[in-house]
Structure formats: structure tokens, C-alpha cells
Coordinates of C-alpha atoms in Angstrom, one line a residue:
M5 CA -7.5 35.7 -44.1
L6 CA -9.4 33.3 -46.3
K7 CA -7.0 31.8 -48.8
H8 CA -9.6 30.9 -51.4
N9 CA -12.1 33.7 -51.1
E10 CA -10.0 36.7 -50.2
A11 CA -6.9 38.3 -51.7
E12 CA -3.8 37.2 -50.0
T13 CA -2.1 39.7 -47.8
A14 CA 0.3 41.9 -49.8
S15 CA 3.4 41.2 -47.7
R16 CA 4.3 38.8 -44.9
H17 CA 6.9 39.1 -42.2
K18 CA 10.1 37.4 -43.1
G19 CA 12.1 36.7 -41.1
E20 CA 5.9 21.4 -9.1
T21 CA 9.1 20.6 -10.8
P22 CA 9.4 19.7 -14.5
S23 CA 10.3 16.1 -15.3
P24 CA 14.0 15.6 -14.7
L25 CA 14.7 14.4 -18.2
I26 CA 12.6 17.1 -19.9
G27 CA 14.1 20.6 -19.1
P28 CA 12.6 23.9 -20.1
C29 CA 12.9 25.1 -23.7
R30 CA 15.5 27.7 -24.5
H31 CA 14.9 31.4 -24.0
V32 CA 14.7 33.0 -27.4
E33 CA 15.8 36.5 -28.0
D34 CA 16.0 38.4 -31.3
G35 CA 15.6 41.9 -32.5
F36 CA 11.8 41.9 -32.3
S37 CA 10.9 39.6 -29.4
L38 CA 11.8 38.4 -26.0
A39 CA 9.8 35.3 -25.3
W40 CA 9.9 32.0 -23.4
A41 CA 9.6 29.9 -26.5
C42 CA 11.1 26.7 -27.8
E43 CA 14.2 27.3 -29.9
T44 CA 13.5 25.9 -33.3
G45 CA 15.7 23.0 -34.2
Y46 CA 13.7 21.6 -37.1
N47 CA 15.1 20.7 -40.4
P48 CA 13.0 22.3 -43.2
G49 CA 13.8 19.3 -45.3
V50 CA 12.0 17.1 -42.8
I51 CA 9.2 19.3 -41.5
K52 CA 8.3 22.2 -43.7
R53 CA 6.0 24.5 -41.6
R54 CA 2.9 25.9 -43.3
K55 CA 3.3 29.6 -44.2
T56 CA 1.4 31.9 -42.1
R57 CA 1.3 35.6 -41.2
I58 CA 2.9 36.6 -37.9
V59 CA 0.8 37.6 -35.0
K60 CA 2.3 39.2 -32.0
V61 CA 1.0 38.3 -28.5
G62 CA 2.8 40.9 -26.5
P63 CA 6.5 40.4 -27.4
V64 CA 5.8 36.7 -28.4
K65 CA 5.5 36.0 -32.1
L66 CA 3.3 33.3 -33.4
G67 CA 3.5 32.0 -37.0
S68 CA 5.6 30.0 -39.4
T69 CA 8.8 32.0 -39.0
A70 CA 8.7 31.9 -35.2
P71 CA 9.3 28.9 -32.9
V72 CA 6.3 26.8 -31.9
V73 CA 5.3 28.2 -28.5
I74 CA 4.0 26.1 -25.6
Q75 CA 1.2 27.5 -23.5
S76 CA -0.9 26.2 -20.6
M77 CA -3.7 27.4 -18.3
T78 CA -3.8 28.2 -14.6
K79 CA -5.8 25.7 -12.5
V80 CA -6.4 27.9 -9.4
P81 CA -9.1 30.6 -8.9
T82 CA -8.1 33.7 -10.8
V83 CA -9.2 35.8 -7.8
D84 CA -6.5 34.1 -5.7
V85 CA -3.8 36.4 -7.1
A86 CA -0.8 35.0 -5.1
R87 CA -1.5 31.4 -6.1
C88 CA -2.1 32.4 -9.7
V89 CA 1.2 34.3 -9.9
R90 CA 3.0 31.4 -8.3
Q91 CA 1.6 28.9 -10.8
I92 CA 2.3 31.2 -13.7
K93 CA 5.9 31.4 -12.7
Q94 CA 6.1 27.6 -12.4
L95 CA 4.8 27.3 -15.9
V96 CA 7.3 29.8 -17.3
R97 CA 10.1 27.9 -15.6
A98 CA 8.8 24.7 -17.1
G99 CA 8.8 26.1 -20.6
C100 CA 5.5 28.0 -21.3
G101 CA 5.7 31.1 -23.5
L102 CA 2.1 32.1 -22.9
V103 CA -0.3 31.4 -20.0
R104 CA -4.1 31.6 -20.1
L105 CA -6.4 32.4 -17.2
A106 CA -10.2 32.0 -17.0
V107 CA -12.2 35.2 -16.3
P108 CA -15.8 34.2 -15.8
R109 CA -16.7 37.1 -13.4
R110 CA -16.0 40.8 -13.0
A111 CA -13.9 39.9 -9.9
D112 CA -11.7 37.7 -12.1
T113 CA -11.0 40.4 -14.7
E114 CA -10.1 42.8 -11.8
A115 CA -7.7 40.2 -10.4
F116 CA -6.4 39.5 -13.9
A117 CA -5.4 43.1 -14.3
G118 CA -3.4 42.9 -11.1
I119 CA -1.7 39.6 -12.1
V120 CA -0.6 41.2 -15.4
Q121 CA 1.5 43.6 -13.4
K122 CA 3.2 40.8 -11.4
V123 CA 4.5 38.5 -14.2
E124 CA 6.6 39.0 -17.3
V125 CA 5.0 36.3 -19.5
P126 CA 2.2 37.5 -21.8
L127 CA -1.2 36.5 -20.4
I128 CA -4.3 35.4 -22.3
A129 CA -7.9 35.9 -20.9
D130 CA -10.2 32.9 -21.6
V131 CA -13.6 34.4 -22.2
H132 CA -17.0 32.7 -22.7
F133 CA -20.5 34.1 -22.8
S134 CA -19.7 37.7 -21.7
P135 CA -18.5 40.4 -24.0
D136 CA -18.1 42.6 -20.9
R137 CA -15.5 40.2 -19.5
A138 CA -13.6 40.3 -22.9
V139 CA -13.4 44.1 -22.9
E140 CA -12.5 44.3 -19.2
A141 CA -9.7 41.8 -19.8
I142 CA -8.3 43.7 -22.8
E143 CA -8.4 47.0 -20.8
G144 CA -6.7 45.1 -17.9
G145 CA -3.7 44.2 -20.1
A146 CA -4.5 40.9 -21.7
A147 CA -2.0 40.3 -24.6
K148 CA -4.6 38.1 -26.2
I149 CA -8.1 37.0 -25.4
R150 CA -9.8 33.8 -26.4
L151 CA -13.4 34.0 -27.8
N152 CA -15.7 31.1 -28.4
P153 CA -18.0 31.4 -31.4
G154 CA -20.3 28.9 -29.7
N155 CA -21.3 31.4 -26.9
I156 CA -20.5 34.9 -28.1
K157 CA -22.5 35.3 -31.2
K158 CA -24.1 38.8 -31.4
R159 CA -22.5 41.0 -34.1
K160 CA -22.6 44.1 -32.0
D161 CA -20.8 42.3 -29.1
I162 CA -18.1 41.0 -31.4
L163 CA -17.5 44.3 -33.0
R164 CA -17.2 46.0 -29.6
I165 CA -14.6 43.4 -28.6
I166 CA -12.7 43.9 -31.9
D167 CA -12.6 47.7 -31.4
A168 CA -11.3 47.3 -27.8
A169 CA -8.6 44.9 -29.0
K170 CA -7.5 47.3 -31.8
M171 CA -7.3 50.2 -29.4
H172 CA -5.1 48.2 -26.9
G173 CA -3.1 46.2 -29.3
A174 CA -4.4 42.8 -28.1
A175 CA -4.6 39.7 -30.3
I176 CA -7.7 37.5 -30.4
R177 CA -7.9 33.7 -30.7
V178 CA -11.1 32.4 -32.3
G179 CA -11.5 29.1 -30.6
V180 CA -14.1 26.8 -31.9
N181 CA -14.9 23.7 -29.8
E182 CA -16.9 20.8 -31.0
A183 CA -18.6 20.5 -27.7
S184 CA -19.9 24.1 -27.6
I185 CA -20.5 24.9 -31.3
R186 CA -23.6 22.7 -31.6
D187 CA -27.1 23.8 -30.7
L188 CA -28.0 21.1 -28.3
T189 CA -31.7 22.2 -28.2
G190 CA -32.1 21.3 -31.9
E191 CA -31.5 18.2 -34.0
P192 CA -28.3 16.3 -33.0
V193 CA -25.4 16.9 -35.3
P194 CA -23.9 13.5 -36.4
A195 CA -20.1 13.2 -35.7
R196 CA -19.4 12.9 -39.4
K197 CA -20.8 16.4 -40.0
R198 CA -19.1 18.3 -37.1
T199 CA -15.9 19.1 -38.9
A200 CA -17.9 20.9 -41.6
L201 CA -19.9 22.7 -39.0
M202 CA -16.8 23.9 -37.1
L203 CA -15.2 25.2 -40.4
R204 CA -18.5 26.9 -41.4
E205 CA -18.7 28.7 -38.1
M206 CA -15.1 29.7 -38.2
K207 CA -15.5 31.3 -41.6
K208 CA -18.5 33.3 -40.5
Y209 CA -16.7 34.6 -37.4
V210 CA -13.4 35.4 -39.1
R211 CA -15.3 37.3 -41.8
L212 CA -16.6 39.7 -39.2
F213 CA -13.0 40.4 -38.0
E214 CA -11.7 40.9 -41.5
N215 CA -14.5 43.2 -42.4
R216 CA -13.5 45.3 -39.4
D217 CA -9.9 45.3 -40.6
F218 CA -8.7 43.2 -37.7
T219 CA -6.2 40.5 -38.5
S220 CA -4.3 39.9 -35.3
L221 CA -6.0 36.6 -35.2
V222 CA -5.0 33.1 -34.0
L223 CA -7.4 30.2 -34.9
S224 CA -8.1 27.0 -33.1
A225 CA -10.6 24.2 -33.5
K226 CA -10.7 21.4 -30.9
S227 CA -12.4 18.2 -30.2
S228 CA -11.8 15.4 -27.7
D229 CA -11.7 13.1 -30.7
V230 CA -8.2 12.7 -32.1
V231 CA -9.2 12.1 -35.7
R232 CA -11.7 15.0 -35.9
T233 CA -9.1 17.3 -34.4
I234 CA -6.6 16.4 -37.1
E235 CA -9.3 16.7 -39.8
I236 CA -10.6 20.1 -38.8
N237 CA -7.1 21.6 -38.4
R238 CA -6.1 20.4 -41.8
A239 CA -9.2 22.1 -43.2
I240 CA -8.4 25.4 -41.3
A241 CA -4.8 25.3 -42.5
E242 CA -6.1 25.0 -46.1
T243 CA -8.6 27.8 -45.7
F244 CA -6.8 30.5 -43.7
D245 CA -3.2 31.9 -43.4
Y246 CA -3.5 32.8 -39.7
P247 CA -1.4 31.0 -37.0
I248 CA -3.0 27.9 -35.5
H249 CA -3.3 27.0 -31.9
L250 CA -3.4 23.2 -31.5
G251 CA -4.9 21.1 -28.8
L252 CA -7.6 18.6 -27.8
T253 CA -10.5 20.0 -25.7
H254 CA -9.7 17.5 -23.0
A255 CA -7.6 14.3 -22.9
G256 CA -8.1 13.0 -19.4
L257 CA -5.6 12.6 -16.6
P258 CA -2.0 13.2 -17.4
E259 CA -1.1 9.6 -17.9
D260 CA -4.1 9.2 -20.2
A261 CA -3.6 12.5 -22.0
R262 CA 0.0 11.8 -23.2
L263 CA -0.9 9.4 -26.0
P264 CA -3.9 11.1 -27.7
S265 CA -2.1 14.5 -27.4
A266 CA 1.0 13.1 -29.0
I267 CA -0.9 11.5 -31.9
A268 CA -3.2 14.6 -32.6
L269 CA -0.6 17.3 -32.1
G270 CA 2.3 15.2 -33.4
T271 CA 0.5 14.4 -36.6
L272 CA -0.4 18.0 -37.4
L273 CA 3.0 19.4 -36.4
A274 CA 4.8 16.8 -38.6
E275 CA 2.6 18.1 -41.5
G276 CA 3.8 21.6 -40.7
I277 CA 0.5 22.7 -39.1
G278 CA 0.5 24.4 -35.7
D279 CA 2.2 27.5 -34.3
T280 CA 1.4 27.2 -30.6
I281 CA 0.2 24.2 -28.6
R282 CA -1.5 23.3 -25.4
V283 CA -1.8 19.8 -24.0
S284 CA -5.1 19.6 -22.0
A285 CA -4.9 17.3 -18.9
A286 CA -6.5 17.3 -15.5
G287 CA -4.4 18.3 -12.6
N288 CA -1.1 20.2 -12.4
P289 CA -0.6 22.3 -15.6
V290 CA 3.2 21.8 -15.3
R291 CA 2.5 18.2 -16.5
E292 CA 0.8 19.6 -19.5
T293 CA 3.9 21.6 -20.4
E294 CA 6.2 18.6 -19.9
I295 CA 4.1 16.5 -22.4
A296 CA 4.0 19.4 -24.9
E297 CA 7.8 19.7 -24.7
Q298 CA 8.3 16.0 -25.2
I299 CA 6.2 16.2 -28.4
L300 CA 8.2 19.2 -29.8
V301 CA 11.5 17.6 -28.9
A302 CA 10.6 14.3 -30.5
L303 CA 9.8 16.1 -33.7
G304 CA 13.0 18.2 -33.6
L305 CA 10.9 21.4 -33.2
A306 CA 12.5 22.2 -29.9
E307 CA 16.1 21.8 -28.7
R308 CA 16.6 19.4 -25.8
L309 CA 18.4 21.1 -23.0
S310 CA 18.5 18.2 -20.5
P311 CA 19.6 14.5 -20.6
E312 CA 17.9 12.0 -22.9
L313 CA 17.8 8.5 -21.6
I314 CA 17.6 5.6 -24.1
V315 CA 16.7 2.2 -22.5
C316 CA 16.7 -1.2 -24.0
P317 CA 13.2 -2.8 -23.9
T318 CA 14.8 -6.0 -22.7
C319 CA 14.2 -9.6 -23.7
A320 CA 15.6 -13.0 -22.7
R321 CA 19.1 -12.0 -23.8
A322 CA 19.4 -9.5 -20.9
G323 CA 22.0 -10.6 -18.4
I324 CA 21.0 -8.2 -15.6
D325 CA 17.9 -6.3 -14.5
V326 CA 18.0 -3.5 -17.1
T327 CA 14.9 -1.7 -15.9
K328 CA 16.3 -1.5 -12.3
L329 CA 19.6 -0.3 -13.6
A330 CA 17.9 2.3 -15.8
R331 CA 15.9 3.6 -12.8
R332 CA 19.1 4.2 -11.0
V333 CA 20.7 5.9 -13.9
E334 CA 17.5 8.1 -14.4
K335 CA 17.7 9.1 -10.8
A336 CA 21.4 10.1 -11.2
L337 CA 20.6 12.2 -14.2
R338 CA 18.2 14.4 -12.4
R339 CA 21.0 16.6 -11.3
I340 CA 22.4 17.0 -14.8
D341 CA 21.3 20.0 -16.9
K342 CA 23.1 19.2 -20.1
P343 CA 21.6 17.9 -23.3
L344 CA 23.4 14.6 -23.0
R345 CA 22.3 11.3 -24.6
V346 CA 22.7 8.4 -22.3
A347 CA 21.9 4.8 -23.2
V348 CA 21.4 1.7 -21.0
M349 CA 21.4 -1.4 -23.1
G350 CA 21.0 -5.1 -22.1
C351 CA 22.8 -7.1 -24.7
V352 CA 25.1 -7.0 -27.7
V353 CA 22.4 -6.8 -30.4
N354 CA 21.7 -3.0 -30.2
G355 CA 24.1 -2.1 -27.4
P356 CA 27.2 -1.2 -29.5
G357 CA 25.1 0.8 -32.0
E358 CA 23.4 2.8 -29.4
A359 CA 26.7 3.3 -27.6
A360 CA 28.1 4.8 -30.8
D361 CA 25.4 7.4 -30.9
A362 CA 25.4 8.2 -27.2
D363 CA 27.6 10.6 -25.1
L364 CA 27.6 7.8 -22.4
A365 CA 26.4 4.3 -22.6
I366 CA 26.2 1.2 -20.5
C367 CA 26.0 -2.2 -22.3
A368 CA 25.2 -4.7 -19.7
A369 CA 26.2 -8.4 -19.6
R370 CA 25.7 -11.0 -16.9
G371 CA 26.8 -9.4 -13.6
K372 CA 28.8 -6.6 -15.3
G373 CA 28.6 -3.6 -17.7
Y374 CA 30.7 -2.1 -20.4
I375 CA 30.9 1.7 -20.3
Y376 CA 31.2 3.6 -23.5
R377 CA 32.0 7.3 -23.9
R378 CA 31.1 8.7 -27.3
G379 CA 31.3 5.4 -28.9
R380 CA 34.6 4.2 -27.4
R381 CA 34.6 1.4 -24.8
I382 CA 36.5 2.8 -21.8
S383 CA 35.9 0.3 -18.9
V384 CA 34.3 -2.8 -17.6
M385 CA 32.6 -2.7 -14.3
A386 CA 30.9 -5.1 -11.9
E387 CA 27.1 -4.5 -11.8
A388 CA 27.3 -2.8 -8.4
E389 CA 29.9 -0.3 -9.6
I390 CA 28.2 0.7 -12.9
V391 CA 26.2 3.7 -11.6
P392 CA 29.0 5.3 -9.5
A393 CA 31.4 4.8 -12.5
M394 CA 28.8 6.4 -14.8
L395 CA 28.5 9.4 -12.5
K396 CA 32.2 10.0 -12.6
E397 CA 32.1 9.9 -16.4
L398 CA 29.2 12.3 -16.5
E399 CA 31.3 14.8 -14.5
R400 CA 33.9 14.6 -17.2
L401 CA 31.6 15.4 -20.1

């Protein structure tokens, strides 16, 4: 709903293997939903989330009173049902609360309908160009579909999709992309004007839905540019009260996607903007989920359920090879599934302070290490004995 041009709604609802050190988010269950979503651990005094209406995607709630939900997208052909189901289950184990699949052909929507029956997580159909695929996916059990205003534009097509979604109880994400919203056959749109263009197109599209009395909407506006992604989502947050899906259109390989995704999504989430997120990276989608979880955990928007390893950056004061020691500790932590804080420090400058805040800490000196348990020094070990001693202490925690 447009905040400035429409009356506000009368009432709102109240109310592969993952990285060893980033476990899946906690399964959330309440009186209304059963969803693989991150358990909110945020402090409203630090991050006050923007008020939105609640939109249900199957049993998963999206909006300001619900946890921020991680989602990703399958990277195998949708017609390969067995591989799709396997990848979806991997994503759920990694922490996804929603999974999206591309459905470019009729064969894909037919396969999609079969996949819906084989998994428990709500599925989203990613639709471009074809209103037929959108209706087929909705009839096949999609909990939500994604529409692109850049390539489904005819009013009669949009209204047909809306009516199907209303009939079947599906939500719709209006997803504007900078790369597809422009008319590339006309005059080039300068970068400085693209945010205004995306917002203008979003307003026109949303008005069609509201005029049809359809408000189970989630909005997104993406760019590969970090600053424009922040800018357009701030504008959408000011203009509408629907839940917002955050992400970049693409961010590169996983090692390259981590930083721009953290900056764009982290900035917006820290401002209270964003109700579901997807990190876009080439390759295994489980890596996308890991990065998304790291962003939420860093902001206190998700509860850490696996060990956190703090490591000294090292300098000339380090008496031993801290990095080598930390690698050994990290390997040992892979079998631990508790939200422990473990610190590996190389000298006395920050070591005692980190040890005071850690469940278990190693403060290294030349050829030896001091082991701390919850701030209290309990032993001194030769360098070769540090990791075995630490493992014994971990078993006691």
C-alpha cells in the first residue's frame, strides 16, 4: 500500500555442507506458522525494524513482526525433479525458509507441481515473460510467484495472474530489476536516473494489484550496484508498507559476492529495512545461504547455533604461528554444534580481554599457550599440546 497516496490499512498483524562455523538458523514454531526461519535475536533498541504488514507465504510469515527469512534459488534444471528435490533439502538444512525455482517452460511448471509434493518448504516460482507460466505455477502449488514488471506488462495478463493468486492463496513478489526495467531499444537511461525509474515502475505495478484488492505482496528492487540497491530500497521502504525482499541482482563468485552483499544487505537491515534476503552468487546455492546467515548473525538478527571463532590478526608481538594454530582449532570445532565463543589470541594486548568474553580461549606466548575457560585461566600448555587440551575442555562445556 502506498503510504503517502493511499489510506493506511486499518489494522496490522501484531504480534554440500554448510560452513562448519555457521550452522543453520533455528526452526521457529508459533501458533500461526511452522517455518525454517532465523530466530530473531535482535534488540529493538539497536535495530528497530520498519513496520510492515504481514504476508504469508504458505506457513511462513514475512514482515516486521516475523523473523528475517533467508531464501535461495535452485541451480539445477527444474525438470530434473530428483536433483531439484535434493538441492532444496540441502538448502533447508542450511537454513533457507523459502526456495525459488525458475519455470521458463511448460515442462518446468509441470515439474514444479511435482516438486511441491515432495518437499515441506514453501516454494516460489520465478516467472518472466509468460503469464501462462505464472498461472500454471500458482495452480501447481506455488506459495508465491515472482513477477518482473520489466517483462510482464499487459494489464489483462497481470489481472489474470492476480485472480489466480487470489483463488489459490498465493503471494506475489513484484521484483523490479535495474537490468530489465529499462527499454534498451530507446534512449539510454543514465545511472543517476535509474532509481527514480524503478520506483516509478513499482508504483504503477502495485497500483494494479491494489485496485484489484490484492495485497499479499512482497516488493523487491535490485541492482548489481551496491549504492543504487541501498538507495532504491530506502525509497521503497518510505513509499510502501509491504514486506521487502533484499538482494543484489548478481554479485559474482561466492568469494566476490560476500563483501558487496554484506554491505548492501547489512546497511539496509541495520536501518530496519528488509524482511527476507537472498545473496546472489554463482555456483552452489548453499554458499549463498551461508553468507546470508553470516550477515544476519553479525547484526544480531539471527541466533548463532554453532561455534564462533575469534582470531587475533597477529603482529610482531605474536610468539607462535597464530594462523596455523587457529586453523587447527577451526578444524576441531567442525564437530561441535553448540553456540560457543572460542578465541585464539597471539599476545597479552587483547588476549585477556577476549578470553574474558569467550567460553574458551587460547592466549599464545612463545612456544606455549594459556587456556582460559569463561574468563578464568585454567592451564598452561606447550604449543604442541594446546589443541588436544582445548578439545578436552570443549567436551566439558
